[in-house]
């Protein structure tokens, strides 16, 4: 197993989930745990970064605490994945991944499933000072000892990514710019973050709080799904109208940033490969984040593994999306 990435949760083959099959619970209980020393560390890192890069700004993000995949019909909901699986670490290896596979009976039942996400709030500043900090391993050790949760003191912002397939059956990959903060020069899928500010129109980033999100759980789910298409449109420059509704495949963890979670989706495009290439070359709102577009056939996507030459060129988020695509096979 690649130490850069692991799967926190994945759907059964051919059972990727639609928007109505995702539910969220939003609570302060799912926020990052705090103590004075780490707050001082976060402030110091942020002050240093803003001094060097004055264009940086802080923004609210959803914090993923846990995820649970369950059945919905014929009696009580049956557990399908481990609760609090954000606790998975790269050193837990194959044992952890096998724990997430479907029980035999559940896999064959084909009953409708739902995924429930427990979400708190975090921000970009906290992410830089925890997950992306040189102190991340110490924070994980502290969380393990104090809270029995190695991620308790980490930001854990929820990202989103998309396996985007053209009408020809090719999957879109982007070569990240050398100027981006993470995974510069590597191959990635379109992606980003759902934004709490979209659920709280008219509220400043600094004033967004969990209380404002409670009672708006369906709007939070809608933002998670719609953010996928928005990121594709911004990065690939294709019209949102050409995109299908996203299908949720699962959640991957990026261990180069201390297990940061990303929900990965499958999206079909009504455009051909050449049409997508043409739209990309015209530029778009986030054209500066990548330098080239590549296309991989469905057959090659299914064959990708650690021994493939292309694998070493892929960033962890892309690797996680490939692993989920191979397991879920959403077509």
mmCIF file of C-alpha atoms in Angstrom:
data_model
loop_
_atom_site.group_PDB
_atom_site.id
_atom_site.type_symbol
_atom_site.label_atom_id
_atom_site.label_comp_id
_atom_site.label_asym_id
_atom_site.label_seq_id
_atom_site.Cartn_x
_atom_site.Cartn_y
_atom_site.Cartn_z
ATOM 1 C CA UNK A 1 0.000 0.000 0.000
ATOM 2 C CA UNK A 2 1.312 3.439 -0.926
ATOM 3 C CA UNK A 3 2.218 5.225 2.355
ATOM 4 C CA UNK A 4 1.036 8.557 0.921
ATOM 5 C CA UNK A 5 -2.616 7.548 0.743
ATOM 6 C CA UNK A 6 -5.208 5.232 2.272
ATOM 7 C CA UNK A 7 -8.956 4.754 1.966
ATOM 8 C CA UNK A 8 -11.088 5.800 4.897
ATOM 9 C CA UNK A 9 -14.354 4.614 3.363
ATOM 10 C CA UNK A 10 -15.569 3.326 -0.005
ATOM 11 C CA UNK A 11 -18.885 2.376 -1.545
ATOM 12 C CA UNK A 12 -19.611 -1.087 -2.899
ATOM 13 C CA UNK A 13 -18.934 -1.788 -6.593
ATOM 14 C CA UNK A 14 -21.432 -0.014 -8.865
ATOM 15 C CA UNK A 15 -23.105 1.613 -5.846
ATOM 16 C CA UNK A 16 -21.684 5.135 -5.837
ATOM 17 C CA UNK A 17 -24.077 7.432 -3.978
ATOM 18 C CA UNK A 18 -26.202 10.345 -5.153
ATOM 19 C CA UNK A 19 -26.717 13.604 -3.284
ATOM 20 C CA UNK A 20 -29.907 12.479 -1.505
ATOM 21 C CA UNK A 21 -27.945 9.549 -0.050
ATOM 22 C CA UNK A 22 -25.559 11.784 1.892
ATOM 23 C CA UNK A 23 -26.472 13.155 5.309
ATOM 24 C CA UNK A 24 -24.476 15.385 7.630
ATOM 25 C CA UNK A 25 -24.483 16.196 11.311
ATOM 26 C CA UNK A 26 -22.903 19.526 12.216
ATOM 27 C CA UNK A 27 -21.773 20.163 15.777
ATOM 28 C CA UNK A 28 -19.104 21.919 17.855
ATOM 29 C CA UNK A 29 -18.307 18.446 19.189
ATOM 30 C CA UNK A 30 -16.636 17.721 15.858
ATOM 31 C CA UNK A 31 -14.307 20.731 15.957
ATOM 32 C CA UNK A 32 -10.566 20.459 16.501
ATOM 33 C CA UNK A 33 -9.419 20.075 20.113
ATOM 34 C CA UNK A 34 -7.302 22.964 21.415
ATOM 35 C CA UNK A 35 -4.564 23.673 23.932
ATOM 36 C CA UNK A 36 -2.509 26.880 24.443
ATOM 37 C CA UNK A 37 0.762 25.692 22.937
ATOM 38 C CA UNK A 38 -0.750 24.638 19.610
ATOM 39 C CA UNK A 39 -2.756 27.865 19.350
ATOM 40 C CA UNK A 40 0.484 29.846 19.756
ATOM 41 C CA UNK A 41 2.161 27.630 17.159
ATOM 42 C CA UNK A 42 -0.681 28.182 14.672
ATOM 43 C CA UNK A 43 -0.526 31.961 15.135
ATOM 44 C CA UNK A 44 3.251 31.996 14.648
ATOM 45 C CA UNK A 45 3.059 29.987 11.419
ATOM 46 C CA UNK A 46 0.229 32.123 10.065
ATOM 47 C CA UNK A 47 2.029 35.399 10.860
ATOM 48 C CA UNK A 48 5.162 34.138 9.125
ATOM 49 C CA UNK A 49 3.259 32.953 6.021
ATOM 50 C CA UNK A 50 1.238 36.152 5.649
ATOM 51 C CA UNK A 51 4.409 38.239 6.017
ATOM 52 C CA UNK A 52 5.993 36.309 3.129
ATOM 53 C CA UNK A 53 2.775 35.931 1.114
ATOM 54 C CA UNK A 54 0.547 38.934 1.937
ATOM 55 C CA UNK A 55 -2.089 37.795 -0.579
ATOM 56 C CA UNK A 56 -3.035 34.828 1.632
ATOM 57 C CA UNK A 57 -6.387 35.023 3.403
ATOM 58 C CA UNK A 58 -8.021 32.825 5.984
ATOM 59 C CA UNK A 59 -11.304 31.096 5.248
ATOM 60 C CA UNK A 60 -13.712 28.731 6.968
ATOM 61 C CA UNK A 61 -13.718 25.048 5.964
ATOM 62 C CA UNK A 62 -15.731 22.014 6.989
ATOM 63 C CA UNK A 63 -13.862 19.714 9.370
ATOM 64 C CA UNK A 64 -14.475 15.982 8.915
ATOM 65 C CA UNK A 65 -14.651 14.149 12.227
ATOM 66 C CA UNK A 66 -16.037 10.793 11.058
ATOM 67 C CA UNK A 67 -17.988 9.045 8.330
ATOM 68 C CA UNK A 68 -20.377 6.114 8.426
ATOM 69 C CA UNK A 69 -21.890 4.135 5.549
ATOM 70 C CA UNK A 70 -25.202 2.442 6.443
ATOM 71 C CA UNK A 71 -28.168 0.605 4.987
ATOM 72 C CA UNK A 72 -31.472 2.462 4.927
ATOM 73 C CA UNK A 73 -34.220 -0.115 4.468
ATOM 74 C CA UNK A 74 -35.780 -3.075 6.307
ATOM 75 C CA UNK A 75 -35.281 -2.193 9.922
ATOM 76 C CA UNK A 76 -32.508 -0.545 11.892
ATOM 77 C CA UNK A 77 -29.619 0.924 9.938
ATOM 78 C CA UNK A 78 -26.778 -1.586 9.685
ATOM 79 C CA UNK A 79 -23.202 -0.466 10.071
ATOM 80 C CA UNK A 80 -21.171 -0.762 6.901
ATOM 81 C CA UNK A 81 -17.938 1.015 7.832
ATOM 82 C CA UNK A 82 -16.129 1.882 10.990
ATOM 83 C CA UNK A 83 -17.219 5.003 12.832
ATOM 84 C CA UNK A 84 -14.449 7.504 13.579
ATOM 85 C CA UNK A 85 -12.403 6.067 10.720
ATOM 86 C CA UNK A 86 -10.587 9.390 10.420
ATOM 87 C CA UNK A 87 -8.338 7.712 12.971
ATOM 88 C CA UNK A 88 -6.770 5.495 10.278
ATOM 89 C CA UNK A 89 -3.038 5.995 9.843
ATOM 90 C CA UNK A 90 -0.746 4.942 7.032
ATOM 91 C CA UNK A 91 1.047 2.537 9.377
ATOM 92 C CA UNK A 92 -2.202 0.577 9.875
ATOM 93 C CA UNK A 93 -1.850 -0.638 6.281
ATOM 94 C CA UNK A 94 -3.881 -3.455 4.802
ATOM 95 C CA UNK A 95 -5.599 -4.349 8.054
ATOM 96 C CA UNK A 96 -7.416 -1.015 8.141
ATOM 97 C CA UNK A 97 -8.446 -1.171 4.515
ATOM 98 C CA UNK A 98 -9.812 -4.683 4.890
ATOM 99 C CA UNK A 99 -11.898 -3.499 7.837
ATOM 100 C CA UNK A 100 -13.711 -1.150 5.489
ATOM 101 C CA UNK A 101 -14.735 -3.783 2.959
ATOM 102 C CA UNK A 102 -18.356 -4.821 2.835
ATOM 103 C CA UNK A 103 -19.582 -7.810 4.815
ATOM 104 C CA UNK A 104 -20.522 -10.566 2.394
ATOM 105 C CA UNK A 105 -24.244 -10.346 2.989
ATOM 106 C CA UNK A 106 -24.328 -6.569 2.759
ATOM 107 C CA UNK A 107 -22.353 -6.558 -0.472
ATOM 108 C CA UNK A 108 -24.906 -8.855 -2.088
ATOM 109 C CA UNK A 109 -27.994 -7.164 -0.680
ATOM 110 C CA UNK A 110 -27.981 -4.203 -3.089
ATOM 111 C CA UNK A 111 -30.095 -2.314 -0.550
ATOM 112 C CA UNK A 112 -29.912 1.481 -0.744
ATOM 113 C CA UNK A 113 -27.152 2.984 1.376
ATOM 114 C CA UNK A 114 -26.512 6.401 2.836
ATOM 115 C CA UNK A 115 -23.318 7.985 4.066
ATOM 116 C CA UNK A 116 -23.378 10.162 7.166
ATOM 117 C CA UNK A 117 -20.618 12.719 7.751
ATOM 118 C CA UNK A 118 -19.993 14.283 11.145
ATOM 119 C CA UNK A 119 -18.731 17.792 10.479
ATOM 120 C CA UNK A 120 -17.334 20.642 12.521
ATOM 121 C CA UNK A 121 -15.664 23.845 11.382
ATOM 122 C CA UNK A 122 -12.011 24.661 10.816
ATOM 123 C CA UNK A 123 -10.093 27.160 8.681
ATOM 124 C CA UNK A 124 -7.126 27.501 6.344
ATOM 125 C CA UNK A 125 -4.968 29.049 9.077
ATOM 126 C CA UNK A 126 -5.546 26.058 11.348
ATOM 127 C CA UNK A 127 -4.746 23.695 8.481
ATOM 128 C CA UNK A 128 -1.353 25.332 7.871
ATOM 129 C CA UNK A 129 -0.583 25.209 11.606
ATOM 130 C CA UNK A 130 -1.609 21.580 12.174
ATOM 131 C CA UNK A 131 -1.922 19.143 9.234
ATOM 132 C CA UNK A 132 0.645 21.038 7.167
ATOM 133 C CA UNK A 133 2.947 21.804 10.091
ATOM 134 C CA UNK A 134 6.243 20.116 10.931
ATOM 135 C CA UNK A 135 4.637 19.447 14.318
ATOM 136 C CA UNK A 136 1.872 17.284 12.795
ATOM 137 C CA UNK A 137 3.305 13.968 14.016
ATOM 138 C CA UNK A 138 3.706 15.349 17.540
ATOM 139 C CA UNK A 139 0.112 16.549 17.447
ATOM 140 C CA UNK A 140 -1.042 13.114 16.330
ATOM 141 C CA UNK A 141 0.901 11.503 19.174
ATOM 142 C CA UNK A 142 -0.584 13.980 21.641
ATOM 143 C CA UNK A 143 -4.080 13.277 20.333
ATOM 144 C CA UNK A 144 -3.525 9.545 20.579
ATOM 145 C CA UNK A 145 -2.361 9.824 24.197
ATOM 146 C CA UNK A 146 -4.844 12.430 25.421
ATOM 147 C CA UNK A 147 -7.991 11.699 23.380
ATOM 148 C CA UNK A 148 -7.433 8.229 21.918
ATOM 149 C CA UNK A 149 -7.754 10.051 18.597
ATOM 150 C CA UNK A 150 -4.582 10.936 16.659
ATOM 151 C CA UNK A 151 -6.493 13.497 14.574
ATOM 152 C CA UNK A 152 -8.127 15.287 17.524
ATOM 153 C CA UNK A 153 -5.818 18.316 17.403
ATOM 154 C CA UNK A 154 -5.604 18.507 13.605
ATOM 155 C CA UNK A 155 -7.625 20.742 11.301
ATOM 156 C CA UNK A 156 -8.804 17.933 8.954
ATOM 157 C CA UNK A 157 -10.472 20.182 6.344
ATOM 158 C CA UNK A 158 -12.730 18.193 4.033
ATOM 159 C CA UNK A 159 -11.647 18.390 0.409
ATOM 160 C CA UNK A 160 -13.413 17.197 -2.727
ATOM 161 C CA UNK A 161 -12.050 15.722 -5.952
ATOM 162 C CA UNK A 162 -13.506 14.438 -9.198
ATOM 163 C CA UNK A 163 -12.738 11.603 -11.580
ATOM 164 C CA UNK A 164 -14.015 13.426 -14.663
ATOM 165 C CA UNK A 165 -14.785 11.225 -17.674
ATOM 166 C CA UNK A 166 -15.308 12.570 -21.190
ATOM 167 C CA UNK A 167 -17.976 11.166 -23.502
ATOM 168 C CA UNK A 168 -15.127 9.203 -25.146
ATOM 169 C CA UNK A 169 -14.419 7.468 -21.848
ATOM 170 C CA UNK A 170 -11.151 9.271 -21.051
ATOM 171 C CA UNK A 171 -10.381 10.536 -17.539
ATOM 172 C CA UNK A 172 -9.018 14.058 -17.059
ATOM 173 C CA UNK A 173 -5.738 14.689 -15.238
ATOM 174 C CA UNK A 174 -4.125 18.085 -14.682
ATOM 175 C CA UNK A 175 -0.418 18.857 -14.304
ATOM 176 C CA UNK A 176 -0.150 21.111 -11.266
ATOM 177 C CA UNK A 177 1.749 24.353 -11.609
ATOM 178 C CA UNK A 178 5.161 24.763 -9.980
ATOM 179 C CA UNK A 179 3.736 27.820 -8.188
ATOM 180 C CA UNK A 180 1.075 26.029 -6.125
ATOM 181 C CA UNK A 181 1.744 25.387 -2.440
ATOM 182 C CA UNK A 182 1.267 21.604 -2.477
ATOM 183 C CA UNK A 183 2.228 18.813 -4.891
ATOM 184 C CA UNK A 184 3.796 21.226 -7.381
ATOM 185 C CA UNK A 185 4.390 19.697 -10.817
ATOM 186 C CA UNK A 186 2.487 16.493 -10.076
ATOM 187 C CA UNK A 187 -0.589 15.096 -11.787
ATOM 188 C CA UNK A 188 -3.903 15.695 -10.053
ATOM 189 C CA UNK A 189 -7.647 15.482 -10.591
ATOM 190 C CA UNK A 190 -9.867 18.587 -10.475
ATOM 191 C CA UNK A 191 -10.736 19.390 -6.892
ATOM 192 C CA UNK A 192 -10.814 21.799 -3.992
ATOM 193 C CA UNK A 193 -12.993 22.399 -0.937
ATOM 194 C CA UNK A 194 -16.687 22.941 -0.232
ATOM 195 C CA UNK A 195 -17.123 26.386 1.312
ATOM 196 C CA UNK A 196 -19.166 27.077 4.476
ATOM 197 C CA UNK A 197 -19.586 30.683 3.271
ATOM 198 C CA UNK A 198 -21.830 29.381 0.460
ATOM 199 C CA UNK A 199 -24.251 28.111 3.113
ATOM 200 C CA UNK A 200 -24.085 31.400 5.044
ATOM 201 C CA UNK A 201 -24.576 34.158 2.441
ATOM 202 C CA UNK A 202 -23.867 37.649 3.719
ATOM 203 C CA UNK A 203 -21.839 36.403 6.698
ATOM 204 C CA UNK A 204 -18.131 37.225 6.860
ATOM 205 C CA UNK A 205 -15.642 34.341 7.013
ATOM 206 C CA UNK A 206 -14.679 35.353 10.568
ATOM 207 C CA UNK A 207 -18.295 35.212 11.782
ATOM 208 C CA UNK A 208 -19.187 31.799 10.343
ATOM 209 C CA UNK A 209 -19.878 29.380 13.198
ATOM 210 C CA UNK A 210 -21.436 25.979 13.698
ATOM 211 C CA UNK A 211 -24.650 27.498 15.038
ATOM 212 C CA UNK A 212 -25.271 29.194 11.689
ATOM 213 C CA UNK A 213 -24.969 25.836 9.906
ATOM 214 C CA UNK A 214 -27.292 23.876 12.153
ATOM 215 C CA UNK A 215 -30.686 23.459 10.545
ATOM 216 C CA UNK A 216 -29.056 23.864 7.132
ATOM 217 C CA UNK A 217 -27.755 20.310 6.820
ATOM 218 C CA UNK A 218 -29.270 19.733 3.362
ATOM 219 C CA UNK A 219 -27.679 22.969 2.168
ATOM 220 C CA UNK A 220 -24.324 21.700 3.463
ATOM 221 C CA UNK A 221 -24.742 18.474 1.478
ATOM 222 C CA UNK A 222 -25.747 20.489 -1.592
ATOM 223 C CA UNK A 223 -22.604 22.600 -1.238
ATOM 224 C CA UNK A 224 -20.396 19.498 -0.988
ATOM 225 C CA UNK A 225 -21.822 18.104 -4.242
ATOM 226 C CA UNK A 226 -22.086 21.407 -6.141
ATOM 227 C CA UNK A 227 -18.531 22.357 -5.171
ATOM 228 C CA UNK A 228 -17.304 19.350 -7.161
ATOM 229 C CA UNK A 229 -18.767 20.713 -10.411
ATOM 230 C CA UNK A 230 -17.696 24.249 -9.563
ATOM 231 C CA UNK A 231 -14.082 23.117 -9.132
ATOM 232 C CA UNK A 232 -14.185 21.193 -12.421
ATOM 233 C CA UNK A 233 -15.547 24.228 -14.239
ATOM 234 C CA UNK A 234 -12.969 26.579 -12.701
ATOM 235 C CA UNK A 235 -9.975 24.313 -13.299
ATOM 236 C CA UNK A 236 -10.837 22.621 -16.612
ATOM 237 C CA UNK A 237 -12.924 25.523 -17.954
ATOM 238 C CA UNK A 238 -15.806 23.344 -19.160
ATOM 239 C CA UNK A 239 -19.417 24.532 -18.743
ATOM 240 C CA UNK A 240 -21.189 23.257 -15.636
ATOM 241 C CA UNK A 241 -24.107 22.385 -17.948
ATOM 242 C CA UNK A 242 -21.909 19.728 -19.595
ATOM 243 C CA UNK A 243 -21.418 17.870 -16.296
ATOM 244 C CA UNK A 244 -23.530 15.115 -14.786
ATOM 245 C CA UNK A 245 -24.589 15.087 -11.173
ATOM 246 C CA UNK A 246 -21.584 13.891 -9.088
ATOM 247 C CA UNK A 247 -21.601 10.385 -7.645
ATOM 248 C CA UNK A 248 -19.864 9.895 -4.286
ATOM 249 C CA UNK A 249 -17.331 7.023 -4.352
ATOM 250 C CA UNK A 250 -15.717 7.348 -0.916
ATOM 251 C CA UNK A 251 -13.131 9.215 1.149
ATOM 252 C CA UNK A 252 -9.350 9.044 0.788
ATOM 253 C CA UNK A 253 -6.739 10.226 3.292
ATOM 254 C CA UNK A 254 -3.626 12.156 2.253
ATOM 255 C CA UNK A 255 -0.783 11.186 4.574
ATOM 256 C CA UNK A 256 1.645 13.784 3.215
ATOM 257 C CA UNK A 257 -0.606 16.238 5.081
ATOM 258 C CA UNK A 258 -1.202 14.102 8.184
ATOM 259 C CA UNK A 259 -4.269 12.231 6.933
ATOM 260 C CA UNK A 260 -6.231 15.124 5.456
ATOM 261 C CA UNK A 261 -9.543 13.724 4.093
ATOM 262 C CA UNK A 262 -10.967 14.201 0.611
ATOM 263 C CA UNK A 263 -14.362 13.030 -0.641
ATOM 264 C CA UNK A 264 -13.945 11.679 -4.174
ATOM 265 C CA UNK A 265 -16.662 11.735 -6.823
ATOM 266 C CA UNK A 266 -17.281 10.452 -10.333
ATOM 267 C CA UNK A 267 -18.598 12.953 -12.893
ATOM 268 C CA UNK A 268 -19.456 12.354 -16.549
ATOM 269 C CA UNK A 269 -19.038 15.065 -19.171
ATOM 270 C CA UNK A 270 -21.079 15.342 -22.380
ATOM 271 C CA UNK A 271 -18.039 16.762 -24.225
ATOM 272 C CA UNK A 272 -15.495 14.774 -26.215
ATOM 273 C CA UNK A 273 -11.871 14.562 -25.200
ATOM 274 C CA UNK A 274 -10.859 17.078 -27.868
ATOM 275 C CA UNK A 275 -13.639 19.468 -26.847
ATOM 276 C CA UNK A 276 -12.498 19.320 -23.219
ATOM 277 C CA UNK A 277 -8.897 19.921 -24.326
ATOM 278 C CA UNK A 278 -10.032 22.949 -26.340
ATOM 279 C CA UNK A 279 -11.984 24.450 -23.434
ATOM 280 C CA UNK A 280 -8.984 23.947 -21.135
ATOM 281 C CA UNK A 281 -6.604 25.704 -23.535
ATOM 282 C CA UNK A 282 -8.860 28.768 -23.576
ATOM 283 C CA UNK A 283 -8.077 29.290 -19.893
ATOM 284 C CA UNK A 284 -10.396 29.672 -16.941
ATOM 285 C CA UNK A 285 -10.781 31.190 -13.458
ATOM 286 C CA UNK A 286 -8.120 28.880 -11.986
ATOM 287 C CA UNK A 287 -5.950 28.348 -15.076
ATOM 288 C CA UNK A 288 -2.884 29.385 -13.080
ATOM 289 C CA UNK A 289 -3.120 26.266 -10.910
ATOM 290 C CA UNK A 290 -2.157 23.882 -13.714
ATOM 291 C CA UNK A 291 0.090 23.888 -16.782
ATOM 292 C CA UNK A 292 -1.261 21.009 -18.883
ATOM 293 C CA UNK A 293 -4.142 18.584 -19.291
ATOM 294 C CA UNK A 294 -3.750 14.842 -19.855
ATOM 295 C CA UNK A 295 -6.270 12.111 -20.639
ATOM 296 C CA UNK A 296 -6.162 8.536 -19.442
ATOM 297 C CA UNK A 297 -8.355 5.789 -20.869
ATOM 298 C CA UNK A 298 -10.718 3.877 -18.605
ATOM 299 C CA UNK A 299 -8.666 0.707 -19.197
ATOM 300 C CA UNK A 300 -5.445 2.413 -18.083
ATOM 301 C CA UNK A 301 -7.185 3.876 -15.029
ATOM 302 C CA UNK A 302 -8.206 0.388 -13.956
ATOM 303 C CA UNK A 303 -4.654 -0.912 -14.454
ATOM 304 C CA UNK A 304 -2.853 1.854 -12.532
ATOM 305 C CA UNK A 305 -0.909 0.732 -9.454
ATOM 306 C CA UNK A 306 2.296 1.459 -7.556
ATOM 307 C CA UNK A 307 4.356 -0.320 -10.208
ATOM 308 C CA UNK A 308 3.039 1.908 -13.010
ATOM 309 C CA UNK A 309 5.505 4.612 -14.144
ATOM 310 C CA UNK A 310 2.702 7.194 -14.034
ATOM 311 C CA UNK A 311 1.957 6.474 -10.371
ATOM 312 C CA UNK A 312 5.063 8.306 -9.134
ATOM 313 C CA UNK A 313 3.924 11.418 -11.033
ATOM 314 C CA UNK A 314 0.563 11.540 -9.251
ATOM 315 C CA UNK A 315 -0.174 13.498 -6.098
ATOM 316 C CA UNK A 316 -1.876 11.714 -3.169
ATOM 317 C CA UNK A 317 -5.353 13.073 -3.922
ATOM 318 C CA UNK A 318 -5.187 11.659 -7.450
ATOM 319 C CA UNK A 319 -3.930 8.319 -6.148
ATOM 320 C CA UNK A 320 -6.816 8.141 -3.689
ATOM 321 C CA UNK A 321 -9.330 8.897 -6.442
ATOM 322 C CA UNK A 322 -7.829 6.167 -8.650
ATOM 323 C CA UNK A 323 -8.047 3.607 -5.841
ATOM 324 C CA UNK A 324 -11.688 4.509 -5.207
ATOM 325 C CA UNK A 325 -12.531 4.434 -8.917
ATOM 326 C CA UNK A 326 -11.034 0.946 -9.206
ATOM 327 C CA UNK A 327 -13.044 -0.352 -6.249
ATOM 328 C CA UNK A 328 -16.368 1.334 -6.932
ATOM 329 C CA UNK A 329 -16.365 1.215 -10.762
ATOM 330 C CA UNK A 330 -19.155 3.823 -10.950
ATOM 331 C CA UNK A 331 -19.970 3.236 -14.633
#
